[in-house]
Each structure stands twice: as C-alpha cells, then as structure tokens.
C-alpha cells in the first residue's frame, strides 16, 4: 500500500464552503482536468481516465464519507483498477480561511507499480492541490 500525503495548503475560503465544494464529487472536474480525460460525475462519485504510458487507465471513485465541515473521503468504486482512498481533511486556519490536507492511499498491482504509478499519482495529487489553491484564490470555490 502506497500512502502519499501532501503538505497542508492554506486557502482564503471558510471551511464550510471548501467542504461543500469537495463534498460534491462532480465539482472535482474543476481541479482534476486536464489530467482527467472523459470526466463524468455526480454528487456521489466520478469516473475518468488517466493517460499512462500510452494507455488510458480508468478510475472510478465514489464518496465514502462526508463529515461536515471537516472531512471528505473517496474510495475506488465498482469498476476499480486497484484499491484507492483519497482523503480531504479541512480545518479552520483561525482567520476565516481553511487549511486543507490531502492524502491518497493506493494498493497498486505489481504491473502498475513497475510502471511508476506512485509518481504518477503523486503528480496528479500535487497538480490537483495546486489547482484547488488557484480556484480558491480566484474566488471560484
């Protein structure tokens, strides 16, 4: 099992607003694209494909847990390529904004591990967090 935890990011939005954004899985399109190809989703889950060494890897994630306004957890859905859990932890920064922590756990099959799936996942997680920071700074969350 691989665990990737990013350093926390401070965002200029209140925790309840950030929670509402992250709790709606269809809103994840805003920070997953352009990496997420053929994105579809609703409030409770989303599906997309990642380009990996010329192959399109399908990812299917569903919301497993919503604890307002502190936590959203997504897990691999029914059409999973591997077990995965993506966690968003939200807390107040004490100044009207939020502190967001993102962590992903994945149990890659050996073939995916040999193809560098951990680096790919870390890169996607870092780009997603960067995009969330941009969206918050632009007032789009």
JSON list of C-alpha atoms in Angstrom, two decimals, residues 14-82:
[
{"chain": "A", "resi": 14, "resn": "UNK", "atom": "CA", "xyz": [-14.20, 29.30, 5.06]},
{"chain": "A", "resi": 15, "resn": "UNK", "atom": "CA", "xyz": [-14.14, 25.58, 5.94]},
{"chain": "A", "resi": 16, "resn": "UNK", "atom": "CA", "xyz": [-17.87, 25.10, 5.28]},
{"chain": "A", "resi": 17, "resn": "UNK", "atom": "CA", "xyz": [-17.56, 26.49, 1.74]},
{"chain": "A", "resi": 18, "resn": "UNK", "atom": "CA", "xyz": [-14.48, 24.37, 0.97]},
{"chain": "A", "resi": 19, "resn": "UNK", "atom": "CA", "xyz": [-16.28, 21.33, 2.39]},
{"chain": "A", "resi": 20, "resn": "UNK", "atom": "CA", "xyz": [-19.34, 21.96, 0.17]},
{"chain": "A", "resi": 21, "resn": "UNK", "atom": "CA", "xyz": [-17.09, 22.14, -2.89]},
{"chain": "A", "resi": 22, "resn": "UNK", "atom": "CA", "xyz": [-15.15, 18.96, -2.09]},
{"chain": "A", "resi": 23, "resn": "UNK", "atom": "CA", "xyz": [-18.22, 17.01, -0.89]},
{"chain": "A", "resi": 24, "resn": "UNK", "atom": "CA", "xyz": [-19.77, 17.30, -4.38]},
{"chain": "A", "resi": 25, "resn": "UNK", "atom": "CA", "xyz": [-17.72, 14.84, -6.45]},
{"chain": "A", "resi": 26, "resn": "UNK", "atom": "CA", "xyz": [-18.98, 16.37, -9.71]},
{"chain": "A", "resi": 27, "resn": "UNK", "atom": "CA", "xyz": [-17.16, 19.60, -8.77]},
{"chain": "A", "resi": 28, "resn": "UNK", "atom": "CA", "xyz": [-13.84, 17.71, -8.80]},
{"chain": "A", "resi": 29, "resn": "UNK", "atom": "CA", "xyz": [-13.73, 18.20, -12.57]},
{"chain": "A", "resi": 30, "resn": "UNK", "atom": "CA", "xyz": [-12.51, 21.75, -11.85]},
{"chain": "A", "resi": 31, "resn": "UNK", "atom": "CA", "xyz": [-9.26, 20.53, -10.29]},
{"chain": "A", "resi": 32, "resn": "UNK", "atom": "CA", "xyz": [-8.76, 17.13, -11.95]},
{"chain": "A", "resi": 33, "resn": "UNK", "atom": "CA", "xyz": [-8.78, 18.34, -15.55]},
{"chain": "A", "resi": 34, "resn": "UNK", "atom": "CA", "xyz": [-6.85, 18.39, -17.82]},
{"chain": "A", "resi": 35, "resn": "UNK", "atom": "CA", "xyz": [-5.34, 15.17, -16.36]},
{"chain": "A", "resi": 36, "resn": "UNK", "atom": "CA", "xyz": [-8.80, 13.58, -16.09]},
{"chain": "A", "resi": 37, "resn": "UNK", "atom": "CA", "xyz": [-9.92, 12.52, -19.56]},
{"chain": "A", "resi": 38, "resn": "UNK", "atom": "CA", "xyz": [-13.60, 11.82, -20.31]},
{"chain": "A", "resi": 39, "resn": "UNK", "atom": "CA", "xyz": [-14.67, 13.01, -16.84]},
{"chain": "A", "resi": 40, "resn": "UNK", "atom": "CA", "xyz": [-18.24, 12.22, -15.77]},
{"chain": "A", "resi": 41, "resn": "UNK", "atom": "CA", "xyz": [-19.68, 12.54, -12.32]},
{"chain": "A", "resi": 42, "resn": "UNK", "atom": "CA", "xyz": [-22.41, 13.41, -9.91]},
{"chain": "A", "resi": 43, "resn": "UNK", "atom": "CA", "xyz": [-22.51, 14.45, -6.25]},
{"chain": "A", "resi": 44, "resn": "UNK", "atom": "CA", "xyz": [-21.61, 10.95, -5.06]},
{"chain": "A", "resi": 45, "resn": "UNK", "atom": "CA", "xyz": [-18.85, 9.91, -7.44]},
{"chain": "A", "resi": 46, "resn": "UNK", "atom": "CA", "xyz": [-16.90, 10.45, -10.61]},
{"chain": "A", "resi": 47, "resn": "UNK", "atom": "CA", "xyz": [-15.19, 8.49, -13.35]},
{"chain": "A", "resi": 48, "resn": "UNK", "atom": "CA", "xyz": [-12.36, 9.46, -15.66]},
{"chain": "A", "resi": 49, "resn": "UNK", "atom": "CA", "xyz": [-9.31, 8.11, -17.43]},
{"chain": "A", "resi": 50, "resn": "UNK", "atom": "CA", "xyz": [-5.62, 8.90, -16.99]},
{"chain": "A", "resi": 51, "resn": "UNK", "atom": "CA", "xyz": [-3.10, 8.60, -19.78]},
{"chain": "A", "resi": 52, "resn": "UNK", "atom": "CA", "xyz": [-0.30, 6.29, -18.58]},
{"chain": "A", "resi": 53, "resn": "UNK", "atom": "CA", "xyz": [2.47, 5.32, -20.99]},
{"chain": "A", "resi": 54, "resn": "UNK", "atom": "CA", "xyz": [0.10, 5.47, -23.95]},
{"chain": "A", "resi": 55, "resn": "UNK", "atom": "CA", "xyz": [-2.65, 3.55, -22.16]},
{"chain": "A", "resi": 56, "resn": "UNK", "atom": "CA", "xyz": [-5.84, 5.00, -20.73]},
{"chain": "A", "resi": 57, "resn": "UNK", "atom": "CA", "xyz": [-6.31, 3.86, -17.14]},
{"chain": "A", "resi": 58, "resn": "UNK", "atom": "CA", "xyz": [-9.95, 4.16, -15.97]},
{"chain": "A", "resi": 59, "resn": "UNK", "atom": "CA", "xyz": [-10.52, 5.49, -12.45]},
{"chain": "A", "resi": 60, "resn": "UNK", "atom": "CA", "xyz": [-13.87, 5.21, -10.69]},
{"chain": "A", "resi": 61, "resn": "UNK", "atom": "CA", "xyz": [-14.20, 6.98, -7.33]},
{"chain": "A", "resi": 62, "resn": "UNK", "atom": "CA", "xyz": [-17.21, 7.26, -5.02]},
{"chain": "A", "resi": 63, "resn": "UNK", "atom": "CA", "xyz": [-17.76, 9.29, -1.88]},
{"chain": "A", "resi": 64, "resn": "UNK", "atom": "CA", "xyz": [-17.46, 7.02, 1.14]},
{"chain": "A", "resi": 65, "resn": "UNK", "atom": "CA", "xyz": [-17.62, 9.60, 3.91]},
{"chain": "A", "resi": 66, "resn": "UNK", "atom": "CA", "xyz": [-18.71, 13.21, 4.42]},
{"chain": "A", "resi": 67, "resn": "UNK", "atom": "CA", "xyz": [-18.18, 14.76, 7.85]},
{"chain": "A", "resi": 68, "resn": "UNK", "atom": "CA", "xyz": [-19.15, 18.44, 7.61]},
{"chain": "A", "resi": 69, "resn": "UNK", "atom": "CA", "xyz": [-17.13, 20.61, 7.54]},
{"chain": "A", "resi": 70, "resn": "UNK", "atom": "CA", "xyz": [-14.02, 18.58, 8.32]},
{"chain": "A", "resi": 71, "resn": "UNK", "atom": "CA", "xyz": [-13.56, 15.59, 6.01]},
{"chain": "A", "resi": 72, "resn": "UNK", "atom": "CA", "xyz": [-14.43, 14.04, 2.66]},
{"chain": "A", "resi": 73, "resn": "UNK", "atom": "CA", "xyz": [-13.20, 10.57, 1.73]},
{"chain": "A", "resi": 74, "resn": "UNK", "atom": "CA", "xyz": [-13.48, 8.96, -1.70]},
{"chain": "A", "resi": 75, "resn": "UNK", "atom": "CA", "xyz": [-12.73, 5.31, -2.42]},
{"chain": "A", "resi": 76, "resn": "UNK", "atom": "CA", "xyz": [-12.41, 3.23, -5.55]},
{"chain": "A", "resi": 77, "resn": "UNK", "atom": "CA", "xyz": [-15.82, 2.40, -6.98]},
{"chain": "A", "resi": 78, "resn": "UNK", "atom": "CA", "xyz": [-17.17, -0.74, -8.57]},
{"chain": "A", "resi": 79, "resn": "UNK", "atom": "CA", "xyz": [-15.07, -0.51, -11.75]},
{"chain": "A", "resi": 80, "resn": "UNK", "atom": "CA", "xyz": [-11.78, -0.18, -9.94]},
{"chain": "A", "resi": 81, "resn": "UNK", "atom": "CA", "xyz": [-8.34, -0.92, -11.33]},
{"chain": "A", "resi": 82, "resn": "UNK", "atom": "CA", "xyz": [-6.96, -1.06, -7.75]}
]
